[in-house]
Amino acid sequence: VKDIVQPFVWRGGELCILDQRKLPGRETWIRARDAETVARAIETLAVRGAPAIGIAAGYGVALAALHSRATTDSVLRAIERLRRTRPTGYNLFHILDVMTQMVTMGRGNLGARVLKRAQQCHAEDVRACLAMARYGVSLLKNDERVLTYCNTGALATGGIGTALGVIKLGFSRGIVREVFACETRPVAQGARLTVWECAKSGIPVTLLCDNMVAALLQTGRVTRIFVGADRIARNGDTSNKIGTLQLALMAKRFAIPFHVAAPTTTFDKRLRTGKAIPIEERTPDEILKGVPGLARLKGVRVWNPAFDVTPGCLVTSYITEKGIKHPPFLF
Amino acid sequence: VKDIVQPFVWRGGELCILDQRKLPGRETWIRARDAETVARAIETLAVRGAPAIGIAAGYGVALAALHSRATTDSVLRAIERLRRTRPTGYNLFHILDVMTQMVTMGRGNLGARVLKRAQQCHAEDVRACLAMARYGVSLLKNDERVLTYCNTGALATGGIGTALGVIKLGFSRGIVREVFACETRPVAQGARLTVWECAKSGIPVTLLCDNMVAALLQTGRVTRIFVGADRIARNGDTSNKIGTLQLALMAKRFAIPFHVAAPTTTFDKRLRTGKAIPIEERTPDEILKGVPGLARLKGVRVWNPAFDVTPGCLVTSYITEKGIKHPPFLF
C-alpha cells in the first residue's frame, strides 16, 4: 500500500498542514511556524484524527523549541496550550507527555532534540499503522465488504491509517471487495475524507448517510465493520466519533463483526472504564450552518457531542500494532 | 392546538403549495393549476409527508377534473401520472383509488364532485390528526421528553400532524416538556421542518444529528419516541423515513417506548408483511450536493434509499384515528 496522502509534512523548519476542512474540494496547505498555529489547526479541524492530532502537536512543540528565544518554560507553555486544543483523543496527551519528558529531562540542544522526538513519534505511527494493517488483514476472509466510519485513513494518522489502513491493505491483497463509507455528520469526515482517500486508492466506495446503516446491514451487503478510536479505557470502552455507539449496537443486532483499530498510544491506562473519558461538545454552528434560516429561529437548541463511548462488550476485537486483542478486555 | 402552518391551501380554483424545499429560510408558494404541477411538487419534495402527498394528489385530480375540456379519460390519465410520483407512501394510492371511484362511478358535474371528494379527504385527515393526537396523549405520563424523526407535523398532513401532532397536543397540555428532533439526512426534514414547526409553536426543541441518537438515549434524557409512517403492512411492519429502523432498534436496546402515529389511510391491507413495500431510491445528488468536490471524484457510488422497513415487533404501539393498537399486530 503506497500512500500519496499525508496530513502534514515537516519541511524547511515548518509544519505544512493539509487543510482538511477544504477537502475534497481543494487541497490547500497551512504553513505553521509556531505552536499556536498548530493549536488552532487542531481546534478548527484543519488537522484531525486522534493519531494525526498527537503527531501534529508533537511538531507544534518542536516549533516552540526551535524558536530562537526558546526556554524550557516557553516550550512547556506551548505544551500547555496544545493540551487545551481538544479533550477526547488520548494520543494528543500521550505525545505531549512524551514531549514534556524530552523537554525537561533530555540533553543537548533543546530544539534539535525536541524535533527529533517529534519525528520519532511520527515514524512510530507510520510503523504502527503498517503493523495494524497486517494484523487486521489476518482477520479477513475472502470477498469482504467493509463498512467504515468517519475517517481513519492516511489523513487521520502519520501513516496509512488505522481502520482504513487495514481496509486498504486488504483491498490491495484482493480480500476486500468494496467499502461503505458513512457520511459522519456534522463534519462529514466520511463523505469528504474517506471517500476521497478511497477514490485516490481506486477502492470502490459507496457513500451513505449515517441513518442508513441499519437498512444497509439488513440487506446483508456488509460483512464487517472497522472503526478507529480516540481513547480506549482499560476495560475496552472506546470513545470514537459520535455515532460509533449506534454502529456497534447495530453490528451486534445484525451479528456483524465490529473491529476497532487503534495504536497503543490511544489506550489510556489510567481509566478503568470509559465513564471518565471527557467528551468534547462542539459549536452548534457545525450543525446549523448547512440549513439556511435555521440559526434565526428562536428557542432552538443544538446538541453536538463530537464523540460517544462504545462499551467494550460490543467490540469483537481490537487491532493494535502489537497484535489483536480478543474479549475479555482488560488492558 | 392551533396551527398556523399548512402545506397547501385550495383557493380560487388552484392549489397553493408551500414549497417545503425552501424552509425554514423562505416561505414561497407554488400555484398549481394542473395535475402535472402537483405531480412535480410531489416528486421534488416541495410537498412531502405521506398524508400530505395523498391529499395534494387528490387536489391534483380535482384540477384535472376542473379543466374546461376534462373527460373521464383525461382525469384517469392524471390519476395515473400522480400514481407514478412516489412509490412508498400508501396514502397516495389510497386517495387516488378513492378519486378513481369518484371519477368513474360518481354522478353530477365531474369537476365539482371530484373537488368535493378531494376536500373531503383533506377534512378527514384534519379530523384523523386530531383524533390521533388525543389518543396519543393518553399514552403520555408527566414530564415527557420526546424524540421524533423526520417531519410528521402540520407540514406533513392536512391537519396538525401525526407524531408531531401528538407531541404538540401533549405540550399544550403541559405533559410534554421538550422535543428532540433528529436532523434526518439527506433532506433534513427534521432540522428544517420539525425544528421550524416547534419554534413556531413555542415548543423547546433540541436538534441533533442522526448519528447522535444512541448517545442521547444513553444519557436518559429521552422518555419516549414518536414517529410517523409511510406504509404499514398487516403484521405491523412499518415503512417510514430512512433511519427509522435504527431508531427502533436503539429504542429497544435502551428500553424506550417507540410509538408509530399514522392514519388508517397509511395501512396497506393487501400486504401481509413489509417485505413487499416498494422502497424509493432517490438521486445521489441529495447526498453529494452538500460537499464541494465530492461529485467530481471517480468510482464513488451513493446509496440513497428514502425509506426503510421497521419490523412490527419493534413498535410499542400504533396510534391511529380509530384508537391505539398494541401488540400483537394484525391489522
Tab-separated table of N, CA, C and O in Angstrom, chain A residues 23-25 149 178 183-186 191-192 195-196 199 203-216 218-219 221 242-243 245-246 249-250 253-254 287-288 291-294 296-305 308-309, chain B residues 23-25 149 178 183-186 188 191-192 195-196 199 203-216 218-219 221 242-243 245-246 249-250 253-254 287-288 291-294 296-305 308-309:
chain	number	residue	atom	x	y	z
A	23	LEU	N	-11.217	19.808	1.981
A	23	LEU	CA	-11.276	18.594	1.159
A	23	LEU	C	-12.723	18.102	1.028
A	23	LEU	O	-13.510	18.299	1.931
A	24	PRO	N	-13.076	17.453	-0.076
A	24	PRO	CA	-12.229	17.144	-1.228
A	24	PRO	C	-12.218	18.237	-2.292
A	24	PRO	O	-11.631	18.050	-3.345
A	25	GLY	N	-12.816	19.360	-1.997
A	25	GLY	CA	-12.916	20.428	-2.994
A	25	GLY	C	-11.559	21.012	-3.385
A	25	GLY	O	-11.255	21.163	-4.566
A	149	TYR	N	-16.339	4.183	9.225
A	149	TYR	CA	-16.979	5.360	9.797
A	149	TYR	C	-15.956	6.468	9.947
A	149	TYR	O	-14.785	6.212	10.189
A	178	GLU	N	-15.144	-4.146	-1.483
A	178	GLU	CA	-15.661	-2.785	-1.551
A	178	GLU	C	-15.834	-2.206	-0.158
A	178	GLU	O	-15.821	-2.928	0.842
A	183	GLU	N	-21.403	8.922	5.987
A	183	GLU	CA	-21.193	10.360	5.852
A	183	GLU	C	-20.490	10.959	7.087
A	183	GLU	O	-19.551	11.743	6.968
A	184	THR	N	-20.976	10.608	8.275
A	184	THR	CA	-20.404	11.077	9.549
A	184	THR	C	-20.654	12.565	9.764
A	184	THR	O	-19.755	13.410	9.667
A	185	ARG	N	-21.889	12.878	10.065
A	185	ARG	CA	-22.292	14.246	10.397
A	185	ARG	C	-21.734	14.649	11.755
A	185	ARG	O	-21.485	13.769	12.576
A	186	PRO	N	-21.561	15.930	12.052
A	186	PRO	CA	-21.836	17.044	11.143
A	186	PRO	C	-20.645	17.472	10.292
A	186	PRO	O	-20.817	18.275	9.386
A	191	ALA	N	-17.804	11.360	4.309
A	191	ALA	CA	-18.156	11.787	2.947
A	191	ALA	C	-17.005	12.543	2.290
A	191	ALA	O	-16.744	12.398	1.098
A	192	ARG	N	-16.329	13.364	3.065
A	192	ARG	CA	-15.310	14.222	2.469
A	192	ARG	C	-13.947	13.547	2.378
A	192	ARG	O	-13.242	13.673	1.370
A	195	VAL	N	-14.107	8.984	1.506
A	195	VAL	CA	-14.456	8.797	0.095
A	195	VAL	C	-13.306	9.279	-0.795
A	195	VAL	O	-12.940	8.621	-1.769
A	196	TRP	N	-12.709	10.401	-0.428
A	196	TRP	CA	-11.589	10.962	-1.182
A	196	TRP	C	-10.395	10.009	-1.166
A	196	TRP	O	-9.801	9.719	-2.196
A	199	ALA	N	-11.208	6.956	-3.255
A	199	ALA	CA	-11.157	7.291	-4.680
A	199	ALA	C	-9.698	7.381	-5.139
A	199	ALA	O	-9.340	6.873	-6.206
A	203	ILE	N	-10.269	2.309	-4.632
A	203	ILE	CA	-11.129	1.357	-3.923
A	203	ILE	C	-12.591	1.719	-4.179
A	203	ILE	O	-12.989	2.861	-3.953
A	204	PRO	N	-13.394	0.759	-4.661
A	204	PRO	CA	-14.817	1.066	-4.890
A	204	PRO	C	-15.477	1.435	-3.565
A	204	PRO	O	-15.428	0.657	-2.609
A	205	VAL	N	-16.063	2.610	-3.532
A	205	VAL	CA	-16.639	3.086	-2.278
A	205	VAL	C	-18.073	3.549	-2.511
A	205	VAL	O	-18.374	4.174	-3.525
A	206	THR	N	-18.937	3.180	-1.587
A	206	THR	CA	-20.328	3.612	-1.625
A	206	THR	C	-20.602	4.476	-0.411
A	206	THR	O	-20.374	4.057	0.722
A	207	LEU	N	-21.053	5.679	-0.677
A	207	LEU	CA	-21.355	6.625	0.395
A	207	LEU	C	-22.813	6.467	0.823
A	207	LEU	O	-23.700	6.324	-0.010
A	208	LEU	N	-23.038	6.499	2.130
A	208	LEU	CA	-24.413	6.504	2.640
A	208	LEU	C	-24.512	7.473	3.809
A	208	LEU	O	-23.499	7.845	4.398
A	209	CYS	N	-25.721	7.856	4.146
A	209	CYS	CA	-25.926	8.716	5.308
A	209	CYS	C	-25.906	7.866	6.578
A	209	CYS	O	-26.132	6.656	6.534
A	210	ASP	N	-25.645	8.542	7.684
A	210	ASP	CA	-25.490	7.830	8.955
A	210	ASP	C	-26.769	7.124	9.401
A	210	ASP	O	-26.712	6.203	10.213
A	211	ASN	N	-27.901	7.581	8.881
A	211	ASN	CA	-29.174	6.964	9.278
A	211	ASN	C	-29.541	5.769	8.396
A	211	ASN	O	-30.604	5.176	8.564
A	212	MET	N	-28.666	5.414	7.456
A	212	MET	CA	-28.967	4.316	6.531
A	212	MET	C	-28.279	3.018	6.918
A	212	MET	O	-28.382	2.016	6.206
A	213	VAL	N	-27.558	3.038	8.039
A	213	VAL	CA	-26.715	1.899	8.386
A	213	VAL	C	-27.538	0.641	8.655
A	213	VAL	O	-27.250	-0.426	8.098
A	214	ALA	N	-28.565	0.751	9.496
A	214	ALA	CA	-29.355	-0.444	9.821
A	214	ALA	C	-29.976	-1.026	8.555
A	214	ALA	O	-29.959	-2.241	8.354
A	215	ALA	N	-30.491	-0.153	7.709
A	215	ALA	CA	-31.105	-0.633	6.466
A	215	ALA	C	-30.070	-1.340	5.592
A	215	ALA	O	-30.367	-2.354	4.956
A	216	LEU	N	-28.845	-0.812	5.587
A	216	LEU	CA	-27.781	-1.447	4.795
A	216	LEU	C	-27.404	-2.803	5.391
A	216	LEU	O	-27.295	-3.798	4.664
A	218	GLN	N	-29.171	-4.709	7.120
A	218	GLN	CA	-30.311	-5.605	6.905
A	218	GLN	C	-30.254	-6.287	5.535
A	218	GLN	O	-30.730	-7.406	5.387
A	219	THR	N	-29.650	-5.614	4.558
A	219	THR	CA	-29.572	-6.202	3.215
A	219	THR	C	-28.549	-7.325	3.133
A	219	THR	O	-28.508	-8.047	2.133
A	221	ARG	N	-25.360	-6.836	2.779
A	221	ARG	CA	-24.259	-6.443	1.888
A	221	ARG	C	-22.964	-6.127	2.626
A	221	ARG	O	-21.942	-5.919	1.997
A	242	ILE	N	-18.735	10.471	17.259
A	242	ILE	CA	-20.147	10.336	17.584
A	242	ILE	C	-20.856	9.479	16.517
A	242	ILE	O	-20.686	9.717	15.317
A	243	GLY	N	-21.606	8.502	16.985
A	243	GLY	CA	-22.282	7.597	16.061
A	243	GLY	C	-21.702	6.201	16.099
A	243	GLY	O	-22.335	5.250	15.633
A	245	LEU	N	-21.207	4.395	18.721
A	245	LEU	CA	-22.013	3.583	19.642
A	245	LEU	C	-23.187	2.938	18.916
A	245	LEU	O	-23.430	1.729	19.042
A	246	GLN	N	-23.911	3.716	18.136
A	246	GLN	CA	-25.066	3.104	17.481
A	246	GLN	C	-24.654	2.135	16.380
A	246	GLN	O	-25.319	1.134	16.131
A	249	LEU	N	-23.976	-1.038	18.236
A	249	LEU	CA	-25.232	-1.678	18.634
A	249	LEU	C	-25.881	-2.388	17.454
A	249	LEU	O	-26.406	-3.496	17.577
A	250	MET	N	-25.831	-1.735	16.297
A	250	MET	CA	-26.441	-2.345	15.111
A	250	MET	C	-25.634	-3.543	14.633
A	250	MET	O	-26.198	-4.544	14.182
A	253	ARG	N	-26.723	-6.325	16.676
A	253	ARG	CA	-28.055	-6.751	16.296
A	253	ARG	C	-28.056	-7.614	15.040
A	253	ARG	O	-28.799	-8.586	14.931
A	254	PHE	N	-27.181	-7.239	14.080
A	254	PHE	CA	-27.152	-7.970	12.810
A	254	PHE	C	-26.008	-8.992	12.765
A	254	PHE	O	-25.702	-9.525	11.699
A	287	ILE	N	-23.682	22.194	12.985
A	287	ILE	CA	-24.941	21.570	12.553
A	287	ILE	C	-25.855	22.586	11.867
A	287	ILE	O	-26.519	22.278	10.888
A	288	LEU	N	-25.856	23.804	12.380
A	288	LEU	CA	-26.798	24.815	11.883
A	288	LEU	C	-26.418	25.372	10.516
A	288	LEU	O	-27.294	25.735	9.726
A	291	VAL	N	-28.097	24.720	6.965
A	291	VAL	CA	-29.521	24.950	6.718
A	291	VAL	C	-29.856	26.444	6.772
A	291	VAL	O	-29.927	27.024	7.849
A	292	PRO	N	-30.090	27.063	5.621
A	292	PRO	CA	-30.420	28.495	5.609
A	292	PRO	C	-31.652	28.786	6.462
A	292	PRO	O	-32.657	28.074	6.355
A	293	GLY	N	-31.563	29.804	7.291
A	293	GLY	CA	-32.717	30.218	8.083
A	293	GLY	C	-32.807	29.553	9.448
A	293	GLY	O	-33.538	30.017	10.322
A	294	LEU	N	-32.078	28.469	9.641
A	294	LEU	CA	-32.219	27.698	10.878
A	294	LEU	C	-31.670	28.470	12.085
A	294	LEU	O	-32.295	28.486	13.156
A	296	ARG	N	-31.663	31.471	12.661
A	296	ARG	CA	-32.522	32.609	13.034
A	296	ARG	C	-33.690	32.210	13.932
A	296	ARG	O	-34.307	33.061	14.575
A	297	LEU	N	-34.071	30.934	13.917
A	297	LEU	CA	-35.253	30.502	14.678
A	297	LEU	C	-35.001	30.630	16.177
A	297	LEU	O	-33.904	30.398	16.652
A	298	LYS	N	-36.061	30.978	16.899
A	298	LYS	CA	-35.919	31.173	18.348
A	298	LYS	C	-36.231	29.897	19.120
A	298	LYS	O	-37.078	29.113	18.732
A	299	GLY	N	-35.546	29.736	20.249
A	299	GLY	CA	-35.844	28.615	21.145
A	299	GLY	C	-35.277	27.296	20.666
A	299	GLY	O	-35.669	26.238	21.136
A	300	VAL	N	-34.363	27.347	19.698
A	300	VAL	CA	-33.795	26.122	19.157
A	300	VAL	C	-32.434	25.864	19.794
A	300	VAL	O	-31.542	26.695	19.730
A	301	ARG	N	-32.310	24.712	20.426
A	301	ARG	CA	-31.026	24.308	20.972
A	301	ARG	C	-30.414	23.257	20.056
A	301	ARG	O	-31.103	22.652	19.235
A	302	VAL	N	-29.123	23.080	20.212
A	302	VAL	CA	-28.422	22.082	19.404
A	302	VAL	C	-27.562	21.246	20.343
A	302	VAL	O	-26.953	21.780	21.265
A	303	TRP	N	-27.573	19.967	20.133
A	303	TRP	CA	-26.688	19.082	20.902
A	303	TRP	C	-25.643	18.547	19.934
A	303	TRP	O	-26.000	17.906	18.957
A	304	ASN	N	-24.388	18.820	20.182
A	304	ASN	CA	-23.344	18.466	19.226
A	304	ASN	C	-22.117	17.846	19.895
A	304	ASN	O	-21.019	18.399	19.846
A	305	PRO	N	-22.294	16.683	20.507
A	305	PRO	CA	-21.115	15.990	21.039
A	305	PRO	C	-20.296	15.429	19.881
A	305	PRO	O	-20.869	14.939	18.899
A	308	ASP	N	-18.745	9.589	21.198
A	308	ASP	CA	-19.506	8.832	22.189
A	308	ASP	C	-18.644	7.679	22.657
A	308	ASP	O	-17.522	7.478	22.166
A	309	VAL	N	-19.142	6.945	23.641
A	309	VAL	CA	-18.362	5.846	24.217
A	309	VAL	C	-19.081	4.532	23.948
A	309	VAL	O	-20.237	4.349	24.334
B	23	LEU	N	-37.840	25.888	3.085
B	23	LEU	CA	-37.970	26.133	4.531
B	23	LEU	C	-36.713	25.672	5.272
B	23	LEU	O	-36.073	24.735	4.841
B	24	PRO	N	-36.362	26.304	6.396
B	24	PRO	CA	-37.060	27.418	7.037
B	24	PRO	C	-36.583	28.788	6.543
B	24	PRO	O	-37.010	29.802	7.082
B	25	GLY	N	-35.763	28.794	5.519
B	25	GLY	CA	-35.196	30.060	5.040
B	25	GLY	C	-36.235	31.001	4.463
B	25	GLY	O	-36.284	32.181	4.790
B	149	TYR	N	-38.649	12.137	14.642
B	149	TYR	CA	-37.817	11.905	13.471
B	149	TYR	C	-38.493	12.481	12.240
B	149	TYR	O	-39.723	12.487	12.153
B	178	GLU	N	-40.186	18.758	26.454
B	178	GLU	CA	-39.302	19.184	25.369
B	178	GLU	C	-39.237	18.130	24.279
B	178	GLU	O	-39.624	16.981	24.481
B	183	GLU	N	-31.960	15.395	12.769
B	183	GLU	CA	-31.725	16.121	11.526
B	183	GLU	C	-32.444	15.472	10.328
B	183	GLU	O	-33.094	16.141	9.543
B	184	THR	N	-32.298	14.131	10.204
B	184	THR	CA	-32.931	13.349	9.138
B	184	THR	C	-32.332	13.653	7.765
B	184	THR	O	-32.936	14.317	6.913
B	185	ARG	N	-31.122	13.147	7.587
B	185	ARG	CA	-30.439	13.280	6.314
B	185	ARG	C	-31.073	12.368	5.272
B	185	ARG	O	-31.701	11.381	5.646
B	186	PRO	N	-30.899	12.665	3.992
B	186	PRO	CA	-30.191	13.823	3.458
B	186	PRO	C	-31.053	15.058	3.245
B	186	PRO	O	-30.503	16.118	2.980
B	188	ALA	N	-33.078	16.492	5.424
B	188	ALA	CA	-33.108	17.299	6.644
B	188	ALA	C	-34.501	17.805	6.997
B	188	ALA	O	-34.661	18.931	7.464
B	191	ALA	N	-34.378	18.806	10.728
B	191	ALA	CA	-33.679	20.068	11.010
B	191	ALA	C	-34.425	21.258	10.413
B	191	ALA	O	-34.505	22.326	11.018
B	192	ARG	N	-35.004	21.072	9.223
B	192	ARG	CA	-35.606	22.198	8.536
B	192	ARG	C	-37.067	22.400	8.931
B	192	ARG	O	-37.508	23.533	9.142
B	195	VAL	N	-38.031	21.396	13.383
B	195	VAL	CA	-37.496	22.473	14.223
B	195	VAL	C	-38.287	23.757	13.969
B	195	VAL	O	-38.652	24.480	14.902
B	196	TRP	N	-38.600	24.029	12.735
B	196	TRP	CA	-39.374	25.218	12.362
B	196	TRP	C	-40.770	25.167	12.975
B	196	TRP	O	-41.231	26.140	13.579
B	199	ALA	N	-40.494	25.632	16.734
B	199	ALA	CA	-40.182	27.028	17.052
B	199	ALA	C	-41.442	27.883	16.909
B	199	ALA	O	-41.738	28.725	17.752
B	203	ILE	N	-42.433	25.346	21.259
B	203	ILE	CA	-42.011	24.113	21.944
B	203	ILE	C	-40.486	24.074	22.003
B	203	ILE	O	-39.829	24.203	20.970
B	204	PRO	N	-39.901	23.906	23.195
B	204	PRO	CA	-38.443	23.815	23.286
B	204	PRO	C	-37.946	22.613	22.497
B	204	PRO	O	-38.394	21.492	22.738
B	205	VAL	N	-37.068	22.865	21.559
B	205	VAL	CA	-36.612	21.775	20.688
B	205	VAL	C	-35.092	21.761	20.638
B	205	VAL	O	-34.452	22.808	20.585
B	206	THR	N	-34.548	20.562	20.708
B	206	THR	CA	-33.104	20.383	20.599
B	206	THR	C	-32.828	19.564	19.350
B	206	THR	O	-33.357	18.463	19.189
B	207	LEU	N	-32.015	20.131	18.484
B	207	LEU	CA	-31.656	19.466	17.235
B	207	LEU	C	-30.403	18.618	17.445
B	207	LEU	O	-29.457	19.053	18.105
B	208	LEU	N	-30.415	17.412	16.893
B	208	LEU	CA	-29.212	16.583	16.914
B	208	LEU	C	-29.056	15.898	15.568
B	208	LEU	O	-30.014	15.818	14.795
B	209	CYS	N	-27.849	15.411	15.302
B	209	CYS	CA	-27.632	14.667	14.068
B	209	CYS	C	-28.114	13.226	14.262
B	209	CYS	O	-28.229	12.741	15.382
B	210	ASP	N	-28.362	12.563	13.133
B	210	ASP	CA	-28.930	11.226	13.177
B	210	ASP	C	-27.997	10.205	13.838
B	210	ASP	O	-28.449	9.163	14.306
B	211	ASN	N	-26.706	10.514	13.853
B	211	ASN	CA	-25.750	9.575	14.457
B	211	ASN	C	-25.581	9.800	15.960
B	211	ASN	O	-24.773	9.140	16.593
B	212	MET	N	-26.338	10.727	16.526
B	212	MET	CA	-26.199	11.037	17.948
B	212	MET	C	-27.296	10.397	18.802
B	212	MET	O	-27.354	10.621	20.011
B	213	VAL	N	-28.158	9.622	18.163
B	213	VAL	CA	-29.335	9.115	18.868
B	213	VAL	C	-28.953	8.172	20.009
B	213	VAL	O	-29.420	8.330	21.143
B	214	ALA	N	-28.106	7.199	19.732
B	214	ALA	CA	-27.759	6.229	20.785
B	214	ALA	C	-27.107	6.954	21.962
B	214	ALA	O	-27.421	6.677	23.122
B	215	ALA	N	-26.210	7.884	21.669
B	215	ALA	CA	-25.545	8.639	22.744
B	215	ALA	C	-26.569	9.426	23.555
B	215	ALA	O	-26.462	9.522	24.781
B	216	LEU	N	-27.583	9.963	22.876
B	216	LEU	CA	-28.617	10.721	23.587
B	216	LEU	C	-29.472	9.787	24.458
B	216	LEU	O	-29.724	10.074	25.634
B	218	GLN	N	-28.639	7.039	25.702
B	218	GLN	CA	-27.770	6.574	26.791
B	218	GLN	C	-27.788	7.541	27.985
B	218	GLN	O	-27.627	7.118	29.125
B	219	THR	N	-27.982	8.831	27.706
B	219	THR	CA	-27.983	9.817	28.788
B	219	THR	C	-29.262	9.760	29.625
B	219	THR	O	-29.327	10.366	30.693
B	221	ARG	N	-32.075	11.132	28.782
B	221	ARG	CA	-32.848	12.365	28.617
B	221	ARG	C	-34.104	12.192	27.781
B	221	ARG	O	-34.910	13.118	27.679
B	242	ILE	N	-36.053	6.776	6.004
B	242	ILE	CA	-34.804	6.044	6.239
B	242	ILE	C	-34.188	6.469	7.584
B	242	ILE	O	-34.079	7.659	7.876
B	243	GLY	N	-33.842	5.491	8.374
B	243	GLY	CA	-33.283	5.763	9.699
B	243	GLY	C	-34.231	5.373	10.808
B	243	GLY	O	-33.818	5.237	11.963
B	245	LEU	N	-35.663	2.495	11.177
B	245	LEU	CA	-35.298	1.150	11.631
B	245	LEU	C	-34.245	1.213	12.733
B	245	LEU	O	-34.375	0.584	13.780
B	246	GLN	N	-33.194	1.996	12.512
B	246	GLN	CA	-32.160	2.017	13.544
B	246	GLN	C	-32.635	2.734	14.800
B	246	GLN	O	-32.243	2.381	15.913
B	249	LEU	N	-34.480	0.091	16.669
B	249	LEU	CA	-33.546	-0.859	17.287
B	249	LEU	C	-32.925	-0.262	18.545
B	249	LEU	O	-32.764	-0.931	19.564
B	250	MET	N	-32.582	1.015	18.474
B	250	MET	CA	-31.972	1.661	19.645
B	250	MET	C	-32.987	1.850	20.753
B	250	MET	O	-32.661	1.710	21.931
B	253	ARG	N	-33.103	-1.322	22.513
B	253	ARG	CA	-31.888	-1.529	23.302
B	253	ARG	C	-31.919	-0.735	24.596
B	253	ARG	O	-31.474	-1.202	25.639
B	254	PHE	N	-32.461	0.496	24.538
B	254	PHE	CA	-32.470	1.348	25.722
B	254	PHE	C	-33.839	1.332	26.424
B	254	PHE	O	-34.086	2.159	27.299
B	287	ILE	N	-27.358	13.644	-1.570
B	287	ILE	CA	-26.267	13.431	-0.609
B	287	ILE	C	-25.009	14.163	-1.042
B	287	ILE	O	-24.291	14.734	-0.224
B	288	LEU	N	-24.756	14.177	-2.349
B	288	LEU	CA	-23.497	14.739	-2.854
B	288	LEU	C	-23.453	16.260	-2.815
B	288	LEU	O	-22.388	16.858	-2.637
B	291	VAL	N	-21.408	18.660	-0.374
B	291	VAL	CA	-19.954	18.566	-0.221
B	291	VAL	C	-19.246	18.988	-1.506
B	291	VAL	O	-19.221	18.240	-2.474
B	292	PRO	N	-18.641	20.185	-1.512
B	292	PRO	CA	-17.936	20.645	-2.713
B	292	PRO	C	-16.844	19.655	-3.118
B	292	PRO	O	-16.075	19.197	-2.276
B	293	GLY	N	-16.793	19.344	-4.396
B	293	GLY	CA	-15.732	18.488	-4.907
B	293	GLY	C	-16.063	17.007	-4.896
B	293	GLY	O	-15.397	16.213	-5.551
B	294	LEU	N	-17.092	16.626	-4.150
B	294	LEU	CA	-17.392	15.201	-3.984
B	294	LEU	C	-17.902	14.580	-5.282
B	294	LEU	O	-17.499	13.469	-5.654
B	296	ARG	N	-17.169	15.228	-8.196
B	296	ARG	CA	-16.113	15.093	-9.208
B	296	ARG	C	-15.276	13.821	-9.051
B	296	ARG	O	-14.588	13.406	-9.978
B	297	LEU	N	-15.272	13.238	-7.847
B	297	LEU	CA	-14.417	12.079	-7.585
B	297	LEU	C	-14.879	10.869	-8.393
B	297	LEU	O	-16.073	10.669	-8.594
B	298	LYS	N	-13.912	10.063	-8.829
B	298	LYS	CA	-14.250	8.905	-9.651
B	298	LYS	C	-14.463	7.645	-8.818
B	298	LYS	O	-13.821	7.456	-7.802
B	299	GLY	N	-15.334	6.792	-9.291
B	299	GLY	CA	-15.537	5.495	-8.628
B	299	GLY	C	-16.356	5.583	-7.362
B	299	GLY	O	-16.366	4.645	-6.570
B	300	VAL	N	-17.025	6.704	-7.157
B	300	VAL	CA	-17.807	6.872	-5.934
B	300	VAL	C	-19.276	6.590	-6.226
B	300	VAL	O	-19.873	7.213	-7.094
B	301	ARG	N	-19.827	5.629	-5.511
B	301	ARG	CA	-21.247	5.360	-5.621
B	301	ARG	C	-21.969	5.941	-4.409
B	301	ARG	O	-21.342	6.226	-3.384
B	302	VAL	N	-23.259	6.091	-4.545
B	302	VAL	CA	-24.055	6.615	-3.438
B	302	VAL	C	-25.263	5.708	-3.264
B	302	VAL	O	-25.864	5.271	-4.251
B	303	TRP	N	-25.581	5.412	-2.039
B	303	TRP	CA	-26.793	4.643	-1.746
B	303	TRP	C	-27.751	5.567	-1.028
B	303	TRP	O	-27.420	6.085	0.034
B	304	ASN	N	-28.912	5.813	-1.637
B	304	ASN	CA	-29.823	6.805	-1.083
B	304	ASN	C	-31.276	6.329	-1.037
B	304	ASN	O	-32.147	6.896	-1.694
B	305	PRO	N	-31.548	5.294	-0.248
B	305	PRO	CA	-32.943	4.886	-0.082
B	305	PRO	C	-33.666	5.922	0.771
B	305	PRO	O	-33.099	6.440	1.734
B	308	ASP	N	-36.989	2.964	5.062
B	308	ASP	CA	-36.664	1.595	5.441
B	308	ASP	C	-37.886	0.985	6.105
B	308	ASP	O	-38.895	1.668	6.305
B	309	VAL	N	-37.793	-0.297	6.403
B	309	VAL	CA	-38.937	-1.003	6.981
B	309	VAL	C	-38.574	-1.467	8.393
B	309	VAL	O	-37.610	-2.193	8.588
